[in-house]
Amino acid sequence: LSPDCSFTCHYRCRALVRLDCSGPPGAGDEDDGNEQVLEKDTNVDEPSEWEKTELDQAQVEQRIKEYNSQINSNLFMSLNKDGSYAGFIKVQLKLVRPVAVPATNRVPSLQAGRPHPQGVKRRTSFYLPKGTVKHLHILSHTRASEVIDALLRKFTVIDNPRKFALFERSEKDEQVYLRKLGDDERPLRLRLLAGPSEKVLSFILKENETGEVNWDAFTLPELHNFLLILQREEEEHVRRLRHRYACCRQKMQEAL
């Protein structure tokens, strides 16, 4: 909603709107203002090219060498003796709502002499600054859900981790594509496969929309599309489970 002309539109459609508002530039703009591209939530319909790529040990070692040769910092990836690898990922926090953190132990001067009762948990809420970025050092087997937990611990956020979701962001053909990562996906593996370019792949922490949905408000074609998406999500979940058990079975057979 613009405060100058009262025009209302969806934030993903804003780049398509062309209005000559007389208000001051940048007023009411919730984004950075330098990203005039459309955002498209790909979810399960358009998976990343590298999502299903499988690498053997030699390919992993070669990819790590190529990755390290392309970066201009000391945030290298390293191969461990057990075949896993470690490295850094950068996560941008784009949170619209305030987060809850423990209240400071320092008592304000106005309340000095008013001791707080023992056992009372104190908490406060605040908005994280726009553009907040955090680098995390993780392993190749670190899951997306563990990355979320680590980020919340870094900022001492005490909200339920299920309130948040990790997204991968990519740019292609002047469009921004977002896809929510599954809990078991490995962000460092995606980083290695995509390379160090932030345009090719970057990570964003956003709120996880978990509210109740009024399905009666949708048309029949929309409901059919939702059913198709659910079917694809179910098939992908089953595929990941089968892959996990196949890996366990293979390791047991190798041990035998």
Coordinates of N, CA and C in Angstrom, one line a residue:
L1 N 0.9 -1.2 0.0 CA 0.0 0.0 0.0 C 0.9 1.2 0.0
S2 N 0.7 2.1 -1.0 CA 1.5 3.3 -1.1 C 0.9 4.4 -0.3
P3 N 1.6 5.1 0.6 CA 1.0 6.2 1.4 C 0.7 7.4 0.6
D4 N 1.1 7.5 -0.6 CA 0.9 8.7 -1.4 C -0.3 8.6 -2.3
C5 N -0.5 7.4 -3.0 CA -1.7 7.3 -3.9 C -2.7 6.2 -3.4
S6 N -2.4 5.5 -2.3 CA -3.3 4.4 -1.8 C -3.4 3.3 -2.7
F7 N -2.5 3.1 -3.6 CA -2.5 1.9 -4.5 C -2.0 0.7 -3.8
T8 N -2.7 -0.4 -3.9 CA -2.4 -1.7 -3.2 C -2.1 -2.7 -4.3
C9 N -1.0 -3.5 -4.1 CA -0.7 -4.6 -5.0 C 0.2 -5.6 -4.2
H10 N 0.2 -6.8 -4.8 CA 1.0 -7.9 -4.2 C 2.5 -7.5 -4.3
Y11 N 3.3 -7.8 -3.3 CA 4.7 -7.4 -3.4 C 5.5 -8.0 -4.5
R12 N 5.1 -9.2 -5.0 CA 5.7 -9.9 -6.1 C 5.3 -9.2 -7.5
C13 N 4.2 -8.5 -7.5 CA 3.8 -7.8 -8.7 C 4.2 -6.4 -8.8
R14 N 4.9 -5.9 -7.8 CA 5.2 -4.5 -7.7 C 6.1 -4.0 -8.8
A15 N 7.0 -4.9 -9.3 CA 7.9 -4.5 -10.4 C 7.1 -4.3 -11.7
L16 N 5.9 -4.8 -11.8 CA 5.1 -4.6 -13.0 C 4.3 -3.4 -13.0
V17 N 4.2 -2.7 -11.8 CA 3.3 -1.6 -11.7 C 4.1 -0.3 -12.2
R18 N 3.5 0.5 -13.0 CA 4.1 1.7 -13.5 C 3.1 2.9 -13.1
L19 N 3.4 3.6 -12.0 CA 2.5 4.7 -11.6 C 3.4 5.9 -11.3
D20 N 2.8 7.1 -11.6 CA 3.6 8.3 -11.4 C 3.1 9.0 -10.1
C21 N 3.6 8.4 -9.0 CA 3.2 8.9 -7.7 C 4.1 10.2 -7.4
S22 N 3.4 11.1 -6.8 CA 4.1 12.4 -6.5 C 4.8 12.4 -5.2
G23 N 4.8 11.3 -4.5 CA 5.4 11.3 -3.2 C 6.9 11.2 -3.3
P24 N 7.6 11.3 -2.1 CA 9.1 11.2 -2.1 C 9.6 9.9 -2.6
P25 N 10.7 9.8 -3.3 CA 11.2 8.5 -3.8 C 11.5 7.6 -2.6
G26 N 11.1 6.3 -2.8 CA 11.5 5.3 -1.8 C 10.5 5.2 -0.7
A27 N 9.5 6.1 -0.6 CA 8.6 6.1 0.5 C 7.8 4.8 0.4
G28 N 7.6 4.1 1.6 CA 6.8 2.9 1.6 C 7.5 1.7 1.0
D29 N 8.7 1.8 0.6 CA 9.4 0.7 -0.1 C 10.0 -0.2 1.0
E30 N 9.5 -1.5 1.0 CA 9.9 -2.4 2.0 C 11.2 -3.1 1.6
D31 N 11.5 -3.1 0.3 CA 12.8 -3.8 -0.2 C 13.9 -2.8 -0.3
D32 N 15.0 -3.3 -0.7 CA 16.2 -2.5 -0.8 C 16.1 -1.4 -1.9
G33 N 15.2 -1.7 -2.9 CA 15.0 -0.7 -4.0 C 15.9 -0.9 -5.1
N34 N 16.9 -1.7 -5.0 CA 17.9 -2.0 -6.1 C 17.6 -3.3 -6.8
E35 N 16.6 -4.0 -6.5 CA 16.3 -5.3 -7.1 C 14.9 -5.1 -7.8
Q36 N 15.0 -4.7 -9.0 CA 13.8 -4.5 -9.8 C 13.5 -5.8 -10.7
V37 N 13.5 -6.9 -10.0 CA 13.2 -8.2 -10.8 C 12.0 -8.9 -10.1
L38 N 11.4 -9.7 -10.8 CA 10.2 -10.4 -10.3 C 10.7 -11.6 -9.5
E39 N 10.0 -11.9 -8.5 CA 10.3 -13.0 -7.6 C 9.3 -14.2 -7.9
K40 N 9.8 -15.3 -8.2 CA 9.0 -16.5 -8.6 C 9.3 -17.6 -7.6
D41 N 8.3 -18.1 -6.9 CA 8.4 -19.2 -6.0 C 8.4 -20.5 -6.7
T42 N 9.5 -21.1 -6.9 CA 9.5 -22.3 -7.8 C 9.1 -23.5 -7.0
N43 N 9.4 -23.6 -5.7 CA 9.0 -24.7 -4.8 C 9.3 -26.0 -5.4
V44 N 8.3 -26.9 -5.7 CA 8.7 -28.2 -6.3 C 8.5 -28.2 -7.8
D45 N 7.9 -27.2 -8.4 CA 7.7 -27.2 -9.8 C 8.9 -27.1 -10.7
E46 N 9.9 -26.2 -10.2 CA 11.1 -26.0 -11.0 C 12.3 -26.2 -10.0
P47 N 12.7 -27.4 -9.8 CA 13.8 -27.7 -8.9 C 15.1 -27.2 -9.5
S48 N 16.1 -26.9 -8.6 CA 17.4 -26.4 -9.0 C 18.1 -27.5 -9.9
E49 N 18.9 -27.0 -10.8 CA 19.6 -27.9 -11.7 C 20.5 -28.9 -11.0
W50 N 21.1 -28.4 -9.9 CA 22.1 -29.2 -9.2 C 21.4 -30.1 -8.1
E51 N 20.1 -30.0 -7.9 CA 19.5 -30.6 -6.8 C 19.7 -32.1 -6.8
K52 N 19.6 -32.7 -8.0 CA 19.7 -34.2 -8.1 C 21.1 -34.7 -8.5
T53 N 22.1 -33.8 -8.5 CA 23.4 -34.2 -9.0 C 24.1 -35.0 -7.9
E54 N 24.6 -36.1 -8.4 CA 25.4 -37.0 -7.5 C 26.9 -37.0 -7.8
L55 N 27.7 -36.9 -6.8 CA 29.2 -36.8 -7.0 C 29.9 -37.9 -6.3
D56 N 30.9 -38.5 -6.9 CA 31.7 -39.5 -6.2 C 32.8 -38.7 -5.5
Q57 N 33.7 -39.5 -4.8 CA 34.7 -38.8 -4.0 C 35.7 -38.0 -4.9
A58 N 36.1 -38.5 -6.1 CA 37.0 -37.8 -6.9 C 36.4 -36.5 -7.4
Q59 N 35.1 -36.6 -7.8 CA 34.4 -35.4 -8.3 C 34.3 -34.3 -7.2
V60 N 34.0 -34.8 -6.0 CA 33.9 -33.8 -4.8 C 35.3 -33.1 -4.7
E61 N 36.4 -33.9 -4.7 CA 37.7 -33.3 -4.5 C 38.0 -32.3 -5.6
Q62 N 37.6 -32.6 -6.9 CA 37.8 -31.7 -8.0 C 37.0 -30.4 -7.9
R63 N 35.7 -30.6 -7.5 CA 34.8 -29.5 -7.3 C 35.4 -28.5 -6.2
I64 N 35.9 -29.1 -5.1 CA 36.4 -28.2 -4.0 C 37.6 -27.4 -4.5
K65 N 38.5 -28.0 -5.3 CA 39.6 -27.3 -5.9 C 39.1 -26.2 -6.8
E66 N 38.1 -26.4 -7.6 CA 37.6 -25.4 -8.5 C 36.9 -24.3 -7.7
Y67 N 36.2 -24.7 -6.7 CA 35.5 -23.7 -5.8 C 36.5 -22.8 -5.2
N68 N 37.6 -23.3 -4.6 CA 38.6 -22.5 -3.9 C 39.3 -21.6 -4.8
S69 N 39.5 -22.0 -6.1 CA 40.2 -21.2 -7.0 C 39.4 -20.0 -7.5
Q70 N 38.1 -20.0 -7.2 CA 37.2 -18.9 -7.7 C 36.9 -17.9 -6.7
I71 N 37.2 -18.1 -5.4 CA 36.9 -17.1 -4.4 C 38.0 -16.2 -4.1
N72 N 37.7 -15.0 -3.6 CA 38.7 -14.0 -3.3 C 38.8 -13.7 -1.8
S73 N 38.5 -14.7 -1.0 CA 38.5 -14.6 0.4 C 39.2 -15.8 1.0
N74 N 39.2 -15.9 2.3 CA 39.7 -17.1 3.0 C 38.7 -18.0 3.4
L75 N 37.5 -17.9 2.8 CA 36.3 -18.8 3.2 C 36.4 -20.0 2.3
F76 N 37.5 -20.8 2.4 CA 37.7 -22.0 1.6 C 36.9 -23.2 2.1
M77 N 36.7 -24.1 1.2 CA 36.2 -25.4 1.6 C 37.4 -26.4 1.7
S78 N 37.2 -27.3 2.6 CA 38.3 -28.3 2.9 C 37.7 -29.7 3.0
L79 N 38.5 -30.7 2.4 CA 38.1 -32.1 2.4 C 38.6 -32.8 3.6
N80 N 37.8 -33.5 4.3 CA 38.1 -34.2 5.5 C 38.6 -35.7 5.2
K81 N 39.3 -36.3 6.1 CA 39.7 -37.6 5.9 C 38.6 -38.7 5.7
D82 N 37.5 -38.4 6.3 CA 36.4 -39.4 6.3 C 35.5 -39.2 5.0
G83 N 36.0 -38.3 4.1 CA 35.2 -38.1 2.8 C 34.3 -37.0 2.9
S84 N 33.9 -36.4 4.1 CA 33.1 -35.3 4.2 C 33.9 -34.0 3.9
Y85 N 33.3 -32.9 3.8 CA 34.0 -31.6 3.6 C 33.3 -30.5 4.4
A86 N 34.1 -29.5 4.6 CA 33.6 -28.4 5.5 C 33.8 -27.1 4.7
G87 N 33.0 -26.1 5.0 CA 33.1 -24.8 4.3 C 32.1 -23.8 4.9
F88 N 32.1 -22.6 4.3 CA 31.2 -21.5 4.8 C 30.0 -21.3 3.8
I89 N 28.9 -20.9 4.4 CA 27.8 -20.4 3.7 C 27.4 -19.1 4.2
K90 N 26.9 -18.2 3.4 CA 26.4 -16.9 3.8 C 24.9 -16.9 3.8
V91 N 24.2 -16.5 4.8 CA 22.8 -16.5 4.9 C 22.3 -15.1 5.2
Q92 N 21.4 -14.6 4.3 CA 20.8 -13.3 4.6 C 19.5 -13.5 5.3
L93 N 19.3 -12.7 6.3 CA 18.1 -12.8 7.1 C 17.1 -11.7 6.7
K94 N 16.0 -12.2 6.1 CA 14.9 -11.3 5.6 C 13.7 -11.6 6.4
L95 N 13.6 -11.1 7.6 CA 12.5 -11.4 8.5 C 11.6 -10.1 8.6
V96 N 10.4 -10.3 8.4 CA 9.4 -9.2 8.4 C 8.9 -9.0 9.9
R97 N 8.7 -10.1 10.6 CA 8.2 -10.0 12.0 C 9.3 -9.8 13.0
P98 N 9.1 -9.3 14.2 CA 10.1 -9.3 15.2 C 10.4 -10.6 15.8
V99 N 11.6 -10.8 16.3 CA 12.0 -12.1 16.9 C 12.1 -11.9 18.4
A100 N 11.9 -13.0 19.1 CA 12.0 -12.9 20.6 C 13.4 -13.4 21.1
V101 N 13.9 -12.6 22.0 CA 15.2 -12.9 22.6 C 15.1 -12.7 24.1
P102 N 16.0 -13.4 24.8 CA 16.0 -13.2 26.3 C 16.3 -11.7 26.7
A103 N 15.6 -11.2 27.6 CA 15.8 -9.9 28.1 C 17.1 -9.7 28.7
T104 N 17.8 -8.6 28.6 CA 19.1 -8.4 29.2 C 19.0 -8.5 30.7
N105 N 20.1 -9.0 31.3 CA 20.2 -9.2 32.7 C 20.4 -7.9 33.4
R106 N 20.8 -6.8 32.7 CA 21.0 -5.5 33.3 C 19.7 -4.9 33.5
V107 N 19.4 -4.5 34.8 CA 18.1 -3.9 35.1 C 18.2 -2.4 34.8
P108 N 17.2 -1.8 34.1 CA 17.2 -0.4 33.8 C 17.3 0.5 35.1
S109 N 17.8 1.7 35.0 CA 18.1 2.5 36.2 C 16.8 2.9 36.9
L110 N 15.7 3.0 36.2 CA 14.4 3.4 36.8 C 13.9 2.2 37.7
Q111 N 14.4 1.0 37.4 CA 13.9 -0.1 38.2 C 15.0 -0.6 39.2
A112 N 16.0 0.1 39.3 CA 17.1 -0.3 40.3 C 16.5 -0.4 41.7
G113 N 16.7 -1.4 42.4 CA 16.1 -1.5 43.7 C 14.8 -2.3 43.7
R114 N 14.4 -2.6 42.5 CA 13.2 -3.5 42.4 C 13.6 -4.9 41.9
P115 N 14.1 -5.7 42.7 CA 14.6 -7.0 42.3 C 13.5 -7.8 41.6
H116 N 13.8 -8.5 40.5 CA 12.9 -9.4 39.8 C 12.7 -10.7 40.6
P117 N 11.5 -11.2 40.6 CA 11.3 -12.5 41.3 C 12.1 -13.6 40.6
Q118 N 12.6 -14.5 41.4 CA 13.4 -15.6 40.9 C 12.5 -16.5 40.1
G119 N 13.0 -17.1 39.0 CA 12.3 -18.1 38.2 C 11.4 -17.5 37.1
V120 N 11.4 -16.2 37.0 CA 10.6 -15.6 36.0 C 11.4 -15.4 34.7
K121 N 11.0 -16.0 33.6 CA 11.7 -15.9 32.4 C 11.3 -14.5 31.7
R122 N 12.4 -13.7 31.4 CA 12.2 -12.4 30.8 C 12.6 -12.5 29.4
R123 N 11.8 -11.9 28.5 CA 12.1 -11.9 27.1 C 11.6 -10.6 26.5
T124 N 12.2 -10.3 25.4 CA 11.8 -9.1 24.6 C 11.9 -9.4 23.2
S125 N 11.3 -8.5 22.4 CA 11.2 -8.7 20.9 C 11.8 -7.5 20.2
F126 N 12.4 -7.7 19.1 CA 13.0 -6.6 18.3 C 13.1 -7.1 16.8
Y127 N 13.2 -6.1 15.9 CA 13.3 -6.3 14.5 C 14.8 -6.4 14.2
L128 N 15.1 -7.5 13.5 CA 16.5 -7.6 13.0 C 16.7 -6.6 11.9
P129 N 17.8 -5.9 11.8 CA 18.1 -4.9 10.8 C 18.0 -5.5 9.4
K130 N 17.6 -4.7 8.4 CA 17.5 -5.1 7.0 C 18.9 -5.4 6.5
G131 N 19.1 -6.4 5.8 CA 20.4 -6.7 5.2 C 21.3 -7.5 6.2
T132 N 20.8 -8.0 7.3 CA 21.6 -8.7 8.2 C 22.1 -10.0 7.5
V133 N 23.4 -10.2 7.6 CA 24.0 -11.4 6.9 C 24.9 -12.1 8.0
K134 N 24.9 -13.4 7.9 CA 25.7 -14.2 8.8 C 26.4 -15.3 8.0
H135 N 27.7 -15.5 8.3 CA 28.5 -16.6 7.7 C 28.5 -17.7 8.7
L136 N 28.3 -18.9 8.2 CA 28.3 -20.1 9.1 C 29.3 -21.1 8.5
H137 N 30.1 -21.7 9.4 CA 31.0 -22.8 9.0 C 30.3 -24.1 9.3
I138 N 30.0 -24.9 8.3 CA 29.2 -26.1 8.4 C 29.9 -27.2 7.7
L139 N 29.4 -28.4 7.9 CA 29.9 -29.6 7.2 C 29.0 -30.0 6.1
S140 N 29.4 -30.9 5.2 CA 28.7 -31.3 4.1 C 27.4 -32.1 4.4
H141 N 27.4 -32.7 5.6 CA 26.2 -33.4 6.0 C 25.3 -32.5 7.0
T142 N 25.6 -31.3 7.2 CA 24.7 -30.4 8.0 C 23.4 -30.1 7.2
R143 N 22.3 -30.3 7.9 CA 21.0 -30.2 7.2 C 20.5 -28.8 7.4
A144 N 19.5 -28.4 6.5 CA 19.0 -27.1 6.5 C 18.4 -26.8 7.9
S145 N 17.7 -27.7 8.5 CA 17.1 -27.5 9.8 C 18.2 -27.2 10.9
E146 N 19.4 -27.8 10.7 CA 20.4 -27.5 11.7 C 21.0 -26.1 11.4
V147 N 21.0 -25.7 10.2 CA 21.5 -24.3 9.8 C 20.6 -23.3 10.5
I148 N 19.2 -23.5 10.4 CA 18.3 -22.6 11.1 C 18.5 -22.6 12.6
D149 N 18.7 -23.7 13.2 CA 19.0 -23.8 14.6 C 20.3 -23.0 15.0
A150 N 21.3 -23.1 14.2 CA 22.6 -22.4 14.4 C 22.4 -20.9 14.3
L151 N 21.6 -20.5 13.3 CA 21.4 -19.0 13.1 C 20.6 -18.5 14.3
L152 N 19.6 -19.2 14.8 CA 18.8 -18.7 15.9 C 19.7 -18.6 17.2
R153 N 20.6 -19.6 17.3 CA 21.5 -19.5 18.5 C 22.5 -18.4 18.4
K154 N 23.0 -18.1 17.2 CA 23.9 -16.9 17.0 C 23.3 -15.6 17.4
F155 N 22.0 -15.5 17.2 CA 21.3 -14.2 17.5 C 20.5 -14.4 18.8
T156 N 20.7 -15.5 19.5 CA 20.0 -15.8 20.8 C 18.5 -15.6 20.6
V157 N 17.9 -16.1 19.5 CA 16.5 -16.0 19.3 C 15.9 -17.3 19.9
I158 N 14.8 -17.1 20.7 CA 14.2 -18.2 21.4 C 12.9 -18.6 20.8
D159 N 12.6 -18.1 19.6 CA 11.3 -18.5 18.9 C 11.5 -20.0 18.5
N160 N 10.4 -20.6 18.3 CA 10.4 -22.0 17.7 C 11.1 -22.0 16.4
P161 N 12.1 -22.9 16.1 CA 12.7 -22.9 14.8 C 11.7 -23.3 13.7
R162 N 10.6 -23.9 14.0 CA 9.6 -24.2 12.9 C 9.0 -23.0 12.4
K163 N 9.2 -21.8 13.0 CA 8.6 -20.6 12.5 C 9.4 -20.0 11.3
F164 N 10.6 -20.6 11.1 CA 11.5 -20.1 10.0 C 11.8 -21.2 9.0
A165 N 12.2 -20.7 7.8 CA 12.5 -21.6 6.7 C 13.7 -21.1 6.0
L166 N 14.5 -22.0 5.5 CA 15.7 -21.6 4.7 C 15.4 -21.7 3.2
F167 N 15.6 -20.7 2.4 CA 15.3 -20.6 1.0 C 16.6 -20.5 0.2
E168 N 16.6 -21.1 -1.0 CA 17.7 -20.8 -1.9 C 17.2 -19.8 -2.9
R169 N 18.0 -18.9 -3.3 CA 17.7 -17.8 -4.2 C 18.6 -17.8 -5.4
S170 N 18.1 -17.7 -6.6 CA 18.9 -17.7 -7.8 C 18.3 -16.6 -8.8
E171 N 19.1 -16.1 -9.7 CA 18.7 -15.2 -10.7 C 18.9 -15.8 -12.0
K172 N 17.9 -15.6 -12.9 CA 17.9 -16.1 -14.2 C 16.9 -15.4 -15.1
D173 N 17.4 -14.9 -16.3 CA 16.5 -14.2 -17.2 C 15.8 -13.0 -16.5
E174 N 16.5 -12.2 -15.7 CA 16.0 -11.1 -15.0 C 14.8 -11.4 -14.1
Q175 N 14.8 -12.6 -13.6 CA 13.9 -13.0 -12.6 C 14.6 -13.6 -11.4
V176 N 14.0 -13.5 -10.2 CA 14.5 -14.1 -9.0 C 13.7 -15.3 -8.7
Y177 N 14.4 -16.4 -8.5 CA 13.7 -17.7 -8.2 C 14.0 -18.1 -6.7
L178 N 12.9 -18.4 -6.0 CA 13.1 -18.8 -4.6 C 12.5 -20.2 -4.5
R179 N 13.2 -21.0 -3.7 CA 12.7 -22.4 -3.4 C 13.0 -22.7 -1.9
K180 N 12.0 -23.1 -1.2 CA 12.2 -23.5 0.2 C 12.9 -24.8 0.3
L181 N 14.0 -24.9 1.1 CA 14.7 -26.1 1.3 C 14.0 -27.0 2.2
G182 N 14.1 -28.3 1.9 CA 13.6 -29.3 2.8 C 14.5 -29.4 4.1
D183 N 13.9 -29.9 5.2 CA 14.7 -30.0 6.4 C 16.0 -30.8 6.3
D184 N 15.9 -31.8 5.4 CA 17.1 -32.7 5.3 C 18.1 -32.4 4.2
E185 N 17.8 -31.3 3.5 CA 18.7 -30.9 2.4 C 20.0 -30.3 3.0
R186 N 21.1 -30.5 2.2 CA 22.4 -30.1 2.7 C 22.8 -28.8 2.0
P187 N 22.8 -27.6 2.7 CA 23.1 -26.4 2.1 C 24.6 -26.3 1.5
L188 N 25.5 -26.9 2.2 CA 26.9 -26.8 1.8 C 27.1 -27.6 0.5
R189 N 26.4 -28.7 0.3 CA 26.4 -29.4 -0.9 C 25.9 -28.6 -2.1
L190 N 24.8 -27.9 -1.9 CA 24.3 -27.0 -2.9 C 25.3 -25.9 -3.2
R191 N 25.9 -25.4 -2.2 CA 26.9 -24.3 -2.4 C 28.0 -24.8 -3.3
L192 N 28.5 -26.0 -3.0 CA 29.6 -26.6 -3.8 C 29.2 -26.8 -5.2
L193 N 28.0 -27.4 -5.5 CA 27.6 -27.7 -6.8 C 27.3 -26.4 -7.6
A194 N 26.8 -25.3 -6.9 CA 26.5 -24.1 -7.6 C 27.7 -23.2 -7.8
G195 N 28.7 -23.4 -7.0 CA 29.9 -22.5 -7.1 C 29.7 -21.3 -6.2
P196 N 30.7 -20.4 -6.1 CA 30.7 -19.3 -5.1 C 29.8 -18.1 -5.5
S197 N 29.3 -18.1 -6.8 CA 28.5 -16.9 -7.2 C 27.2 -16.8 -6.4
E198 N 27.0 -15.6 -5.9 CA 25.8 -15.3 -5.1 C 24.6 -15.2 -6.0
K199 N 24.8 -14.8 -7.3 CA 23.7 -14.7 -8.3 C 23.2 -16.1 -8.6
V200 N 24.1 -17.0 -8.8 CA 23.7 -18.4 -9.1 C 23.0 -19.0 -7.9
L201 N 23.4 -18.8 -6.7 CA 22.8 -19.4 -5.5 C 23.2 -18.6 -4.3
S202 N 22.2 -18.2 -3.5 CA 22.4 -17.6 -2.2 C 21.3 -18.2 -1.3
F203 N 21.5 -18.0 0.0 CA 20.6 -18.5 1.0 C 19.9 -17.4 1.8
I204 N 18.7 -17.6 2.0 CA 17.9 -16.5 2.8 C 17.0 -17.2 3.8
L205 N 17.0 -16.6 5.0 CA 16.2 -17.1 6.1 C 14.9 -16.2 6.2
K206 N 13.8 -16.8 6.0 CA 12.5 -16.1 6.1 C 11.5 -16.8 7.0
E207 N 10.4 -16.1 7.3 CA 9.4 -16.7 8.1 C 8.7 -17.9 7.3
N208 N 8.4 -18.9 8.0 CA 7.7 -20.1 7.5 C 6.2 -19.9 7.7
E209 N 5.5 -19.7 6.6 CA 4.1 -19.5 6.7 C 3.4 -20.8 7.0
T210 N 2.8 -20.9 8.2 CA 2.2 -22.1 8.7 C 0.7 -21.9 9.1
G211 N 0.1 -20.8 8.7 CA -1.3 -20.5 9.1 C -2.3 -21.5 8.4
E212 N -3.5 -21.5 9.0 CA -4.5 -22.3 8.4 C -5.0 -21.7 7.1
V213 N -5.3 -22.6 6.1 CA -5.7 -22.2 4.8 C -7.2 -22.5 4.6
N214 N -7.9 -21.5 4.0 CA -9.3 -21.6 3.7 C -9.4 -22.1 2.3
W215 N -9.4 -23.5 2.1 CA -9.4 -24.1 0.8 C -10.7 -23.7 0.0
D216 N -11.8 -23.4 0.7 CA -13.0 -23.1 -0.1 C -12.9 -21.8 -0.9
A217 N -11.9 -21.0 -0.6 CA -11.7 -19.7 -1.3 C -11.0 -19.8 -2.6
F218 N -10.6 -21.1 -3.0 CA -9.8 -21.3 -4.2 C -10.8 -21.8 -5.3
T219 N -10.4 -21.6 -6.5 CA -11.2 -22.1 -7.7 C -10.8 -23.6 -7.9
L220 N -11.5 -24.3 -8.7 CA -11.2 -25.7 -9.0 C -9.9 -25.9 -9.7
P221 N -9.5 -25.1 -10.7 CA -8.1 -25.2 -11.3 C -7.0 -25.0 -10.3
E222 N -7.2 -24.0 -9.4 CA -6.2 -23.8 -8.4 C -6.1 -25.0 -7.4
L223 N -7.2 -25.6 -7.0 CA -7.2 -26.8 -6.2 C -6.5 -27.9 -6.9
H224 N -6.8 -28.1 -8.2 CA -6.1 -29.2 -8.9 C -4.6 -29.0 -8.9
N225 N -4.2 -27.7 -9.1 CA -2.7 -27.4 -9.1 C -2.1 -27.7 -7.7
F226 N -2.9 -27.4 -6.6 CA -2.4 -27.7 -5.3 C -2.2 -29.2 -5.1
L227 N -3.2 -30.0 -5.6 CA -3.1 -31.4 -5.5 C -1.9 -32.0 -6.2
L228 N -1.6 -31.4 -7.4 CA -0.4 -31.8 -8.2 C 0.9 -31.5 -7.4
I229 N 0.9 -30.3 -6.8 CA 2.1 -29.9 -6.0 C 2.3 -30.9 -4.8
L230 N 1.2 -31.2 -4.1 CA 1.2 -32.1 -3.0 C 1.7 -33.5 -3.5
Q231 N 1.3 -33.9 -4.6 CA 1.7 -35.2 -5.1 C 3.2 -35.2 -5.4
R232 N 3.7 -34.1 -6.0 CA 5.1 -34.0 -6.3 C 5.9 -33.9 -5.0
E233 N 5.4 -33.2 -4.0 CA 6.1 -33.1 -2.7 C 6.2 -34.5 -2.1
E234 N 5.1 -35.3 -2.2 CA 5.1 -36.6 -1.6 C 6.0 -37.5 -2.3
E235 N 6.1 -37.5 -3.6 CA 7.0 -38.3 -4.4 C 8.4 -37.9 -4.1
E236 N 8.7 -36.6 -3.9 CA 10.1 -36.2 -3.6 C 10.5 -36.7 -2.2
H237 N 9.5 -36.7 -1.2 CA 9.8 -37.1 0.1 C 10.1 -38.6 0.1
V238 N 9.3 -39.4 -0.6 CA 9.5 -40.8 -0.7 C 10.8 -41.1 -1.3
R239 N 11.2 -40.4 -2.4 CA 12.5 -40.6 -3.0 C 13.6 -40.4 -2.1
R240 N 13.5 -39.3 -1.2 CA 14.6 -39.0 -0.3 C 14.7 -40.1 0.8
L241 N 13.5 -40.6 1.2 CA 13.6 -41.7 2.2 C 14.2 -43.0 1.6
R242 N 13.8 -43.3 0.4 CA 14.4 -44.5 -0.2 C 15.9 -44.4 -0.5
H243 N 16.3 -43.2 -0.8 CA 17.7 -42.9 -1.0 C 18.5 -43.1 0.3
R244 N 17.9 -42.6 1.4 CA 18.6 -42.7 2.7 C 18.7 -44.1 3.1
Y245 N 17.6 -44.9 2.9 CA 17.7 -46.3 3.3 C 18.6 -47.1 2.4
A246 N 18.7 -46.7 1.1 CA 19.6 -47.4 0.2 C 21.1 -47.1 0.6
C247 N 21.4 -45.9 1.0 CA 22.7 -45.6 1.5 C 23.1 -46.4 2.7
C248 N 22.2 -46.5 3.7 CA 22.4 -47.3 4.9 C 22.6 -48.8 4.5
R249 N 21.8 -49.3 3.6 CA 21.9 -50.7 3.2 C 23.2 -51.0 2.5
Q250 N 23.7 -50.0 1.7 CA 25.0 -50.2 1.0 C 26.1 -50.2 2.0
K251 N 26.1 -49.3 3.0 CA 27.1 -49.3 4.0 C 27.2 -50.6 4.8
M252 N 26.0 -51.1 5.1 CA 26.0 -52.4 5.9 C 26.6 -53.5 5.0
Q253 N 26.2 -53.5 3.7 CA 26.8 -54.5 2.8 C 28.3 -54.4 2.7
E254 N 28.8 -53.2 2.6 CA 30.2 -53.0 2.5 C 30.9 -53.4 3.8
A255 N 30.3 -53.2 5.0 CA 30.8 -53.7 6.2 C 30.9 -55.2 6.3
L256 N 29.8 -55.9 5.7 CA 29.8 -57.3 5.7 C 30.8 -57.9 4.8

